Amino acid sequence: MPQSQTARRLPVHQGPAAWNMILGPQSAGQTLRGKETADFVVIGGGFAGLSAARRLTQLQPGARIVVLEAGKLAEGASGRNSGFMIDLPHDLASDNYSGAGDDRTLINLNRRAIAFARDAVSEYQINPNFFDAVGKVNGAASAAGHHHNISYAKHLQTLGEPSEDLDQQQMEVLTGSRHYRSGLYSPGTVMLQPAGYIREFGTGLRKSVSIYENTPAIGFAPTGPDWMVSTPHGFVTTSRILLTNNGHLESFGYERGRLMQLFLYASMTPELDSDMLRKLGGQSRWGITPSNPMGTTMRRIDTGQGGNRIITRTCATLKTNMTPTEAGVVRSAKVQQGKFDQRFPQLAGLQMEHCWAGHLCLSLNSVSVMRELDRGVFSGCVQNGLGTARGTLTGIGAAELACGERSDITDFFTQEVAPKRLPPAPFTEIGANIVLRWKEWRAGAE
Ligand SMILES: Cc1cc2nc3c(=O)[nH]c(=O)nc-3n(C[C@H](O)[C@H](O)[C@H](O)COP(=O)(O)OP(=O)(O)OC[C@H]3O[C@@H](n4cnc5c(N)ncnc54)[C@H](O)[C@@H]3O)c2cc1C
């Protein structure tokens, strides 16, 4: 018997989606009012949801597709991340990113996601500054970090993947910082202006898809052979629902007690003036992931991407109730300021313009949830931190499943085991946050 589901929680944000804010206001968008029917309803308009909608337009041209987004496009995690769309293994739980599952298969799948995104950029004429295929660098600030990089480079070599060592001077020429003693460049990462990519993806999709913003799905219930999806001011009747709301899958009662609801934190400088740019030096665009996955990610963007700015990402907390706090943002902002000052003493003390938290969702065993959950209800959720690529894949896969199509993407995800059960909530939250703080401390200068 198909089961009715009610959303117990809706997304709550803390701090601005700065990537979106620096692009200036978006058009007001449309809110669903009244009754509609659709062939497919996609719940959630992030990387997974928009990719799912686009894949549906390819598989069933002319189908009536509705996307329901609780907030505005690019205001959720898709406008709050660091924008690394990474092709290589990137296991955040490991010491050096390698080791989660079959790396060759994952690389091939990540590259499928990147190719799909590249194709969308071309079809929808998305600003190429928002999808910059320049690669990334793993920066190392300590001997331990340098060794992580060496072991990661060896691992990449066994996979036949190219990488290039950078010394301290090359790192300084790139970033303007003397903090890094070495770096490992890999060419396959695409650096997104994540909010710009999502906004313009939405604009492209709107030609064939109805996107309703500020329209959370608050529940769905079977009605004859179909489903009725409820929103605060309307309803959509449909035969197929795609849940692409990442961790909020659990808010609809699915995978309860099996998903880790994590918040990551970041901050962004104001636009750097010419004097600051002169003091800073380095190139105008770069992205540095830490050699230790629990370290600090740094990114420099330029005028084509929302201004000459530096973005610092560090700190993580587990929040079972999916509600970030202002105190969490304040604590992380202090840590980020310290990391920024350490890397850029020539700009030390520069106050950040925006500080924020963003939600992501992991499982203990690093699996996603992409399968049919109920008759005609499909999910493309749980991106395990790397949601720009993984979200794109689970979105594509959910759309294919909903159309009865089979591919290497659907095969991969439907063969994954279920997310491992977590210990009871208070223990998970207390234990995980202690481990996260310890890992943060252990990452040291990285
Ligand atoms: C600070 C930070 C840095 C990060 N850096 C990176 C990075 O460099 N590279 C990378 O790959 N990933 C990164 N991530 C993770 C990445 O942002 C996420 O994994 C990704 O956004 C997941 O995409 P998604 O579409 O599955 O989910 P989301 O982007 O979370 O989209 C889900 C959408 O569903 C909507 N929604 C939820 N409930 C409902 C409902 N009931 N009705 C309607 N809509 C609903 C939400 O509003 C949201 O817009 C980072 C995250 C953070 C916070």
Short mmCIF file of C-alpha atoms and ligand atoms in Angstrom, two decimals:
data_model
loop_
_atom_site.label_atom_id
_atom_site.label_comp_id
_atom_site.label_asym_id
_atom_site.label_seq_id
_atom_site.Cartn_x
_atom_site.Cartn_y
_atom_site.Cartn_z
CA MET A 1 0.00 0.00 0.00
CA PRO A 2 1.46 3.41 -0.93
CA GLN A 3 2.07 5.47 2.20
CA SER A 4 1.20 9.14 2.79
CA GLN A 5 4.14 11.22 3.97
CA THR A 6 4.27 14.57 5.73
CA ALA A 7 7.30 16.87 5.89
CA ARG A 8 8.18 17.10 9.57
CA ARG A 9 10.82 19.75 8.87
CA LEU A 10 11.57 22.30 6.22
CA PRO A 11 14.97 23.86 5.49
CA VAL A 12 16.24 26.48 7.95
CA HIS A 13 19.25 28.61 7.01
CA GLN A 14 21.77 30.58 9.03
CA GLY A 15 23.68 33.39 7.34
CA PRO A 16 23.32 34.37 3.68
CA ALA A 17 23.84 32.18 0.60
CA ALA A 18 26.73 34.49 -0.25
CA TRP A 19 27.46 33.08 -3.69
CA ASN A 20 23.93 34.00 -4.66
CA MET A 21 23.96 37.37 -2.93
CA ILE A 22 27.07 38.59 -4.78
CA LEU A 23 25.33 38.01 -8.10
CA GLY A 24 22.61 40.53 -7.25
CA PRO A 25 18.86 39.96 -7.03
CA GLN A 26 17.10 37.23 -8.99
CA SER A 27 13.73 37.54 -10.63
CA ALA A 28 10.90 37.06 -8.13
CA GLY A 29 10.07 33.54 -9.33
CA GLN A 30 6.67 31.89 -9.25
CA THR A 31 4.90 30.31 -6.29
CA LEU A 32 2.43 27.49 -6.81
CA ARG A 33 -1.16 28.55 -6.18
CA GLY A 34 -4.15 26.33 -6.88
CA LYS A 35 -4.35 22.88 -8.45
CA GLU A 36 -2.16 21.41 -11.17
CA THR A 37 -1.43 18.07 -12.74
CA ALA A 38 1.98 16.91 -13.91
CA ASP A 39 3.69 13.80 -15.22
CA PHE A 40 6.54 14.30 -12.75
CA VAL A 41 6.97 16.36 -9.60
CA VAL A 42 10.55 17.00 -8.49
CA ILE A 43 10.86 18.06 -4.83
CA GLY A 44 14.00 20.19 -4.25
CA GLY A 45 15.72 22.49 -6.75
CA GLY A 46 19.44 22.00 -6.00
CA PHE A 47 22.04 20.13 -8.09
CA ALA A 48 20.06 16.88 -7.90
CA GLY A 49 16.62 18.37 -8.57
CA LEU A 50 17.56 20.51 -11.56
CA SER A 51 19.66 17.70 -13.05
CA ALA A 52 16.72 15.32 -12.59
CA ALA A 53 14.36 17.77 -14.30
CA ARG A 54 16.75 18.21 -17.24
CA ARG A 55 17.19 14.44 -17.63
CA LEU A 56 13.39 14.05 -17.64
CA THR A 57 13.13 16.58 -20.49
CA GLN A 58 15.61 14.44 -22.45
CA LEU A 59 13.87 11.14 -21.74
CA GLN A 60 10.29 12.32 -22.16
CA PRO A 61 10.20 15.47 -24.29
CA GLY A 62 6.88 17.19 -23.89
CA ALA A 63 6.17 15.69 -20.45
CA ARG A 64 4.74 18.10 -17.88
CA ILE A 65 7.44 18.52 -15.23
CA VAL A 66 7.05 20.56 -12.05
CA VAL A 67 9.91 21.43 -9.67
CA LEU A 68 8.96 22.52 -6.15
CA GLU A 69 11.68 24.41 -4.27
CA ALA A 70 11.14 25.31 -0.61
CA GLY A 71 13.13 28.54 -0.90
CA LYS A 72 14.64 30.43 -3.82
CA LEU A 73 16.95 28.66 -6.26
CA ALA A 74 20.59 28.82 -5.06
CA GLU A 75 19.61 29.83 -1.52
CA GLY A 76 20.07 26.30 -0.12
CA ALA A 77 23.34 24.33 -0.05
CA SER A 78 23.71 24.91 -3.80
CA GLY A 79 24.48 28.58 -3.06
CA ARG A 80 26.50 27.87 0.09
CA ASN A 81 29.18 25.39 -1.00
CA SER A 82 32.75 25.93 -2.18
CA GLY A 83 32.06 25.09 -5.81
CA PHE A 84 34.57 22.27 -6.40
CA MET A 85 32.99 19.84 -8.88
CA ILE A 86 35.57 17.11 -8.40
CA ASP A 87 36.17 14.17 -10.71
CA LEU A 88 38.61 12.25 -8.48
CA PRO A 89 38.06 10.13 -5.37
CA HIS A 90 37.30 12.52 -2.52
CA ASP A 91 36.41 10.47 0.53
CA LEU A 92 36.05 13.01 3.32
CA ALA A 93 36.30 10.26 5.95
CA SER A 94 39.75 9.15 4.80
CA ASP A 95 43.10 10.74 5.67
CA ASN A 96 43.96 11.62 2.09
CA TYR A 97 40.67 11.36 0.09
CA SER A 98 41.37 7.94 -1.43
CA GLY A 99 39.77 4.70 -0.52
CA ALA A 100 35.96 4.93 -0.70
CA GLY A 101 34.85 2.05 -2.86
CA ASP A 102 35.86 1.42 -6.45
CA ASP A 103 37.78 4.58 -7.36
CA ARG A 104 37.91 3.88 -11.10
CA THR A 105 34.14 3.51 -11.26
CA LEU A 106 33.62 6.64 -9.17
CA ILE A 107 35.93 8.67 -11.39
CA ASN A 108 34.04 7.55 -14.48
CA LEU A 109 30.71 8.41 -12.87
CA ASN A 110 31.92 11.81 -11.65
CA ARG A 111 33.08 12.56 -15.18
CA ARG A 112 29.63 11.61 -16.46
CA ALA A 113 28.20 14.21 -14.08
CA ILE A 114 30.69 16.83 -15.26
CA ALA A 115 29.91 16.04 -18.90
CA PHE A 116 26.17 16.38 -18.21
CA ALA A 117 26.78 19.73 -16.51
CA ARG A 118 29.03 20.90 -19.35
CA ASP A 119 26.33 19.99 -21.83
CA ALA A 120 23.77 21.96 -19.81
CA VAL A 121 26.14 24.95 -19.73
CA SER A 122 26.27 24.84 -23.51
CA GLU A 123 22.55 24.19 -24.07
CA TYR A 124 21.38 26.87 -21.64
CA GLN A 125 24.21 29.29 -22.45
CA ILE A 126 25.27 29.44 -18.81
CA ASN A 127 27.99 32.03 -18.21
CA PRO A 128 31.32 30.14 -18.69
CA ASN A 129 32.75 31.98 -15.65
CA PHE A 130 30.32 29.91 -13.58
CA PHE A 131 31.76 26.62 -14.91
CA ASP A 132 35.52 26.94 -15.08
CA ALA A 133 37.32 23.69 -15.97
CA VAL A 134 40.70 24.67 -14.53
CA GLY A 135 41.43 21.92 -12.03
CA LYS A 136 42.31 22.33 -8.37
CA VAL A 137 45.24 22.04 -5.99
CA ASN A 138 45.53 20.05 -2.75
CA GLY A 139 47.56 22.43 -0.61
CA ALA A 140 49.92 21.15 2.08
CA ALA A 141 51.05 23.40 4.93
CA SER A 142 52.92 20.86 7.07
CA ALA A 143 55.15 17.81 6.69
CA ALA A 144 52.14 15.60 7.44
CA GLY A 145 50.11 17.38 4.73
CA HIS A 146 52.96 17.00 2.28
CA HIS A 147 53.03 13.25 3.00
CA HIS A 148 49.27 13.01 2.50
CA ASN A 149 49.79 14.58 -0.90
CA ILE A 150 52.60 12.18 -1.78
CA SER A 151 50.46 9.19 -0.87
CA TYR A 152 47.48 10.64 -2.78
CA ALA A 153 49.66 11.26 -5.85
CA LYS A 154 50.87 7.64 -5.72
CA HIS A 155 47.29 6.48 -5.50
CA LEU A 156 46.36 8.61 -8.50
CA GLN A 157 49.31 7.17 -10.41
CA THR A 158 48.04 3.62 -9.83
CA LEU A 159 44.75 4.80 -11.34
CA GLY A 160 46.54 6.30 -14.35
CA GLU A 161 45.43 9.79 -13.32
CA PRO A 162 47.77 12.74 -13.94
CA SER A 163 48.81 15.16 -11.22
CA GLU A 164 51.58 17.70 -10.84
CA ASP A 165 53.65 18.66 -7.78
CA LEU A 166 53.92 22.35 -6.97
CA ASP A 167 56.63 23.69 -4.65
CA GLN A 168 56.28 26.55 -2.17
CA GLN A 169 57.24 29.15 -4.72
CA GLN A 170 54.73 27.92 -7.27
CA MET A 171 52.06 27.92 -4.56
CA GLU A 172 52.94 31.51 -3.73
CA VAL A 173 52.82 32.55 -7.38
CA LEU A 174 49.38 30.96 -7.61
CA THR A 175 47.81 32.15 -4.35
CA GLY A 176 49.93 35.01 -3.00
CA SER A 177 50.33 32.97 0.20
CA ARG A 178 53.57 31.58 1.66
CA HIS A 179 51.56 29.31 3.93
CA TYR A 180 51.68 26.28 1.67
CA ARG A 181 54.91 24.33 1.51
CA SER A 182 53.69 22.31 -1.48
CA GLY A 183 50.66 21.46 -3.56
CA LEU A 184 49.30 18.73 -5.79
CA TYR A 185 47.54 19.95 -8.93
CA SER A 186 44.98 17.73 -10.64
CA PRO A 187 43.37 18.97 -13.84
CA GLY A 188 39.86 17.42 -13.89
CA THR A 189 37.97 19.53 -11.32
CA VAL A 190 35.53 22.17 -12.56
CA MET A 191 35.36 25.29 -10.40
CA LEU A 192 31.76 26.45 -10.22
CA GLN A 193 30.25 29.74 -9.21
CA PRO A 194 27.67 27.41 -7.67
CA ALA A 195 24.82 29.90 -7.34
CA GLY A 196 25.42 31.28 -10.84
CA TYR A 197 25.39 27.78 -12.30
CA ILE A 198 22.15 26.86 -10.49
CA ARG A 199 20.39 30.14 -11.30
CA GLU A 200 21.18 29.98 -15.00
CA PHE A 201 20.42 26.24 -15.10
CA GLY A 202 17.00 27.14 -13.72
CA THR A 203 16.55 29.85 -16.35
CA GLY A 204 17.39 27.37 -19.11
CA LEU A 205 15.03 24.73 -17.72
CA ARG A 206 12.11 27.12 -17.37
CA LYS A 207 11.53 26.89 -21.14
CA SER A 208 10.17 23.37 -20.66
CA VAL A 209 9.74 22.91 -16.90
CA SER A 210 7.59 24.75 -14.32
CA ILE A 211 9.77 25.76 -11.39
CA TYR A 212 7.91 26.97 -8.32
CA GLU A 213 9.99 28.74 -5.68
CA ASN A 214 9.07 29.46 -2.07
CA THR A 215 6.88 26.41 -2.51
CA PRO A 216 7.83 23.65 -0.07
CA ALA A 217 6.21 20.25 -0.52
CA ILE A 218 4.58 19.72 2.85
CA GLY A 219 3.28 16.24 2.16
CA PHE A 220 2.09 13.75 -0.41
CA ALA A 221 -0.66 11.16 -0.31
CA PRO A 222 -1.92 8.47 -2.67
CA THR A 223 -5.03 9.33 -4.66
CA GLY A 224 -6.17 6.42 -6.83
CA PRO A 225 -3.21 5.40 -9.00
CA ASP A 226 -1.60 8.84 -8.52
CA TRP A 227 -0.16 11.03 -5.80
CA MET A 228 -1.32 14.41 -4.55
CA VAL A 229 1.58 16.62 -3.48
CA SER A 230 0.55 19.44 -1.11
CA THR A 231 2.21 22.82 -0.78
CA PRO A 232 1.11 25.76 1.43
CA HIS A 233 -1.05 27.30 -1.33
CA GLY A 234 -1.67 24.51 -3.81
CA PHE A 235 -1.60 20.87 -4.90
CA VAL A 236 -0.10 18.91 -7.78
CA THR A 237 -1.46 15.55 -8.86
CA THR A 238 1.12 13.31 -10.47
CA SER A 239 1.97 9.66 -11.04
CA ARG A 240 5.66 10.10 -10.24
CA ILE A 241 7.48 12.00 -7.48
CA LEU A 242 11.24 12.54 -7.39
CA LEU A 243 12.61 13.46 -3.97
CA THR A 244 15.80 15.44 -4.51
CA ASN A 245 15.84 17.26 -1.19
CA ASN A 246 19.05 15.64 0.12
CA GLY A 247 19.03 15.35 3.95
CA HIS A 248 15.36 16.39 4.09
CA LEU A 249 14.55 12.97 2.69
CA GLU A 250 14.50 12.06 6.37
CA SER A 251 11.96 14.82 7.05
CA PHE A 252 9.51 12.78 4.96
CA GLY A 253 10.17 9.76 7.18
CA TYR A 254 12.59 7.90 4.91
CA GLU A 255 15.90 6.46 6.19
CA ARG A 256 15.21 7.76 9.67
CA GLY A 257 18.15 7.21 12.04
CA ARG A 258 20.48 6.45 9.13
CA LEU A 259 21.49 9.87 7.79
CA MET A 260 24.13 12.21 9.18
CA GLN A 261 22.87 15.78 8.93
CA LEU A 262 25.99 17.90 8.81
CA PHE A 263 26.54 21.64 8.62
CA LEU A 264 29.67 23.13 7.10
CA TYR A 265 30.62 26.77 7.54
CA ALA A 266 32.28 29.33 5.32
CA SER A 267 32.99 33.02 5.01
CA MET A 268 33.73 35.44 2.20
CA THR A 269 35.73 38.66 2.13
CA PRO A 270 34.28 41.92 0.83
CA GLU A 271 35.36 42.82 -2.68
CA LEU A 272 39.13 43.45 -2.53
CA ASP A 273 40.16 46.91 -3.69
CA SER A 274 43.18 47.60 -5.88
CA ASP A 275 45.46 48.23 -2.90
CA MET A 276 44.48 44.90 -1.30
CA LEU A 277 44.90 43.10 -4.62
CA ARG A 278 48.39 44.52 -4.97
CA LYS A 279 49.31 43.37 -1.44
CA LEU A 280 47.73 39.98 -2.05
CA GLY A 281 49.48 39.07 -5.30
CA GLY A 282 48.86 35.66 -6.87
CA GLN A 283 46.47 34.80 -9.66
CA SER A 284 42.87 35.91 -9.86
CA ARG A 285 41.24 32.47 -9.66
CA TRP A 286 42.31 29.39 -7.77
CA GLY A 287 40.89 26.69 -5.53
CA ILE A 288 42.81 24.91 -2.78
CA THR A 289 41.41 21.88 -1.02
CA PRO A 290 43.31 20.87 2.12
CA SER A 291 45.61 17.84 1.93
CA ASN A 292 43.85 16.64 5.10
CA PRO A 293 40.08 16.40 4.37
CA MET A 294 39.26 18.02 7.74
CA GLY A 295 41.43 21.06 7.00
CA THR A 296 40.51 24.40 5.40
CA THR A 297 39.39 24.98 1.82
CA MET A 298 40.36 28.33 0.27
CA ARG A 299 39.12 29.84 -2.95
CA ARG A 300 39.86 33.05 -4.86
CA ILE A 301 37.33 34.37 -7.37
CA ASP A 302 37.35 37.39 -9.64
CA THR A 303 35.08 39.94 -11.26
CA GLY A 304 33.49 37.46 -13.68
CA GLN A 305 32.29 35.42 -10.70
CA GLY A 306 30.95 38.05 -8.31
CA GLY A 307 33.99 40.18 -7.46
CA ASN A 308 37.61 39.77 -6.37
CA ARG A 309 37.11 37.86 -3.14
CA ILE A 310 38.50 35.02 -1.04
CA ILE A 311 36.31 32.32 0.45
CA THR A 312 37.40 30.31 3.51
CA ARG A 313 35.62 27.08 4.46
CA THR A 314 36.31 25.19 7.66
CA CYS A 315 34.47 23.65 10.68
CA ALA A 316 31.65 21.14 10.68
CA THR A 317 28.92 20.17 13.15
CA LEU A 318 26.38 17.38 13.18
CA LYS A 319 22.83 18.63 13.80
CA THR A 320 20.25 15.88 14.02
CA ASN A 321 17.47 18.49 14.03
CA MET A 322 18.81 20.01 10.76
CA THR A 323 18.77 23.48 12.32
CA PRO A 324 22.00 25.48 12.25
CA THR A 325 22.58 28.02 15.03
CA GLU A 326 23.91 31.55 15.00
CA ALA A 327 26.43 30.50 17.67
CA GLY A 328 27.78 27.87 15.26
CA VAL A 329 28.29 30.48 12.56
CA VAL A 330 29.94 32.89 15.04
CA ARG A 331 32.37 30.25 16.35
CA SER A 332 33.27 29.12 12.82
CA ALA A 333 33.70 32.69 11.63
CA LYS A 334 36.35 33.21 14.32
CA VAL A 335 38.19 30.08 13.25
CA GLN A 336 37.94 31.14 9.58
CA GLN A 337 39.31 34.58 10.37
CA GLY A 338 42.32 32.92 12.02
CA LYS A 339 42.87 30.64 9.01
CA PHE A 340 42.60 33.60 6.63
CA ASP A 341 45.04 35.75 8.66
CA GLN A 342 47.50 32.86 8.86
CA ARG A 343 47.47 32.41 5.08
CA PHE A 344 47.37 36.08 4.14
CA PRO A 345 49.30 38.08 6.76
CA GLN A 346 49.47 40.90 4.18
CA LEU A 347 45.64 41.26 4.59
CA ALA A 348 45.41 40.12 8.24
CA GLY A 349 42.44 41.53 10.11
CA LEU A 350 40.34 42.09 7.00
CA GLN A 351 36.79 41.51 8.24
CA MET A 352 34.66 39.03 6.35
CA GLU A 353 31.56 40.37 4.64
CA HIS A 354 29.51 37.17 4.73
CA CYS A 355 29.59 34.15 7.09
CA TRP A 356 27.20 31.25 6.76
CA ALA A 357 26.30 27.63 7.42
CA GLY A 358 25.16 25.10 4.82
CA HIS A 359 23.53 21.70 5.10
CA LEU A 360 24.84 18.48 3.67
CA CYS A 361 24.00 14.87 4.22
CA LEU A 362 26.23 11.81 4.62
CA SER A 363 25.76 8.18 5.45
CA LEU A 364 28.15 6.24 7.70
CA ASN A 365 29.00 3.85 4.87
CA SER A 366 29.20 6.64 2.21
CA VAL A 367 26.25 5.37 0.18
CA SER A 368 23.59 7.52 -1.47
CA VAL A 369 19.86 6.82 -1.51
CA MET A 370 18.78 6.55 -5.13
CA ARG A 371 15.99 4.06 -5.61
CA GLU A 372 12.22 3.65 -5.74
CA LEU A 373 11.02 4.28 -2.19
CA ASP A 374 7.34 3.64 -2.77
CA ARG A 375 5.18 3.08 -5.84
CA GLY A 376 6.10 5.94 -8.17
CA VAL A 377 8.27 7.72 -5.54
CA PHE A 378 11.98 7.90 -6.39
CA SER A 379 14.87 9.49 -4.52
CA GLY A 380 18.13 11.11 -5.58
CA CYS A 381 19.54 12.02 -2.17
CA VAL A 382 22.48 11.72 0.27
CA GLN A 383 25.46 13.11 -1.61
CA ASN A 384 28.12 12.43 1.04
CA GLY A 385 29.65 15.89 0.87
CA LEU A 386 30.45 16.00 -2.80
CA GLY A 387 27.03 17.04 -3.94
CA THR A 388 27.89 19.05 -7.01
CA ALA A 389 28.95 15.90 -8.88
CA ARG A 390 27.11 13.29 -6.80
CA GLY A 391 23.91 15.34 -6.71
CA THR A 392 24.03 15.64 -10.47
CA LEU A 393 24.41 11.87 -10.74
CA THR A 394 21.67 10.91 -8.29
CA GLY A 395 19.38 13.42 -10.00
CA ILE A 396 20.06 11.90 -13.41
CA GLY A 397 19.64 8.42 -11.96
CA ALA A 398 16.36 9.20 -10.19
CA ALA A 399 14.95 10.58 -13.47
CA GLU A 400 16.05 7.47 -15.34
CA LEU A 401 14.49 5.17 -12.75
CA ALA A 402 11.26 7.17 -12.89
CA CYS A 403 11.16 6.64 -16.67
CA GLY A 404 12.00 2.94 -16.41
CA GLU A 405 15.43 3.49 -18.00
CA ARG A 406 18.52 1.57 -17.00
CA SER A 407 22.07 2.93 -17.22
CA ASP A 408 25.45 2.53 -15.52
CA ILE A 409 24.29 5.31 -13.16
CA THR A 410 21.09 3.52 -12.11
CA ASP A 411 22.99 0.22 -11.89
CA PHE A 412 25.65 1.72 -9.63
CA PHE A 413 23.30 3.38 -7.15
CA THR A 414 20.59 0.72 -7.03
CA GLN A 415 23.25 -1.87 -6.19
CA GLU A 416 24.46 0.11 -3.18
CA VAL A 417 23.50 -1.23 0.25
CA ALA A 418 21.26 0.81 2.57
CA PRO A 419 22.79 3.55 4.74
CA LYS A 420 24.10 2.05 7.96
CA ARG A 421 22.02 2.68 11.06
CA LEU A 422 23.43 5.37 13.39
CA PRO A 423 23.61 5.07 17.17
CA PRO A 424 20.66 6.74 19.01
CA ALA A 425 20.44 10.48 18.27
CA PRO A 426 21.98 12.07 21.40
CA PHE A 427 24.97 9.71 21.27
CA THR A 428 25.48 10.24 17.54
CA GLU A 429 25.36 14.00 17.90
CA ILE A 430 27.60 14.30 20.97
CA GLY A 431 30.04 11.64 19.76
CA ALA A 432 30.24 12.93 16.19
CA ASN A 433 30.78 16.53 17.27
CA ILE A 434 33.61 15.51 19.61
CA VAL A 435 35.24 13.55 16.76
CA LEU A 436 34.73 16.46 14.32
CA ARG A 437 36.38 18.95 16.73
CA TRP A 438 39.26 16.55 17.30
CA LYS A 439 39.74 16.05 13.55
CA GLU A 440 39.61 19.83 13.07
CA TRP A 441 42.32 20.25 15.72
CA ARG A 442 44.38 17.41 14.25
CA ALA A 443 44.22 19.03 10.78
CA GLY A 444 46.28 21.85 12.36
CA ALA A 445 47.65 24.28 9.79
CA GLU A 446 46.16 22.36 6.85
C1 LIG B 1 30.14 25.23 3.12
C2 LIG B 1 29.93 24.08 2.16
C3 LIG B 1 30.92 23.77 1.23
C4 LIG B 1 30.71 22.74 0.31
N1 LIG B 1 31.61 22.55 -0.69
C5 LIG B 1 31.37 21.66 -1.66
C6 LIG B 1 32.24 21.54 -2.78
O1 LIG B 1 33.21 22.29 -2.92
N2 LIG B 1 31.97 20.60 -3.72
C7 LIG B 1 30.87 19.78 -3.60
O2 LIG B 1 30.67 18.94 -4.47
N3 LIG B 1 30.00 19.90 -2.58
C8 LIG B 1 30.21 20.80 -1.61
N4 LIG B 1 29.32 20.96 -0.59
C9 LIG B 1 28.13 20.07 -0.53
C10 LIG B 1 27.07 20.46 -1.56
O3 LIG B 1 26.68 21.80 -1.41
C11 LIG B 1 25.84 19.58 -1.39
O4 LIG B 1 26.23 18.24 -1.29
C12 LIG B 1 24.90 19.78 -2.57
O5 LIG B 1 24.32 21.05 -2.53
C13 LIG B 1 23.82 18.70 -2.58
O6 LIG B 1 22.97 18.92 -3.68
P1 LIG B 1 21.46 18.45 -3.61
O7 LIG B 1 20.78 18.98 -4.78
O8 LIG B 1 21.41 16.99 -3.33
O9 LIG B 1 20.91 19.11 -2.27
P2 LIG B 1 20.69 20.66 -1.94
O10 LIG B 1 21.65 21.51 -2.65
O11 LIG B 1 20.63 20.73 -0.45
O12 LIG B 1 19.26 20.92 -2.57
C14 LIG B 1 18.10 20.36 -2.00
C15 LIG B 1 17.01 21.40 -2.14
O13 LIG B 1 15.82 20.81 -1.62
C16 LIG B 1 15.06 21.86 -1.05
N5 LIG B 1 14.05 21.26 -0.15
C17 LIG B 1 14.24 20.63 1.02
N6 LIG B 1 13.07 20.22 1.51
C18 LIG B 1 12.13 20.59 0.61
C19 LIG B 1 10.71 20.44 0.56
N7 LIG B 1 10.01 19.83 1.52
N8 LIG B 1 10.05 20.95 -0.53
C20 LIG B 1 10.73 21.57 -1.53
N9 LIG B 1 12.06 21.74 -1.51
C21 LIG B 1 12.75 21.24 -0.46
C22 LIG B 1 16.08 22.73 -0.37
O14 LIG B 1 15.60 24.05 -0.17
C23 LIG B 1 17.25 22.66 -1.33
O15 LIG B 1 17.29 23.77 -2.21
C24 LIG B 1 29.50 21.96 0.37
C25 LIG B 1 28.52 22.28 1.30
C26 LIG B 1 28.72 23.33 2.19
C27 LIG B 1 27.62 23.65 3.15
#
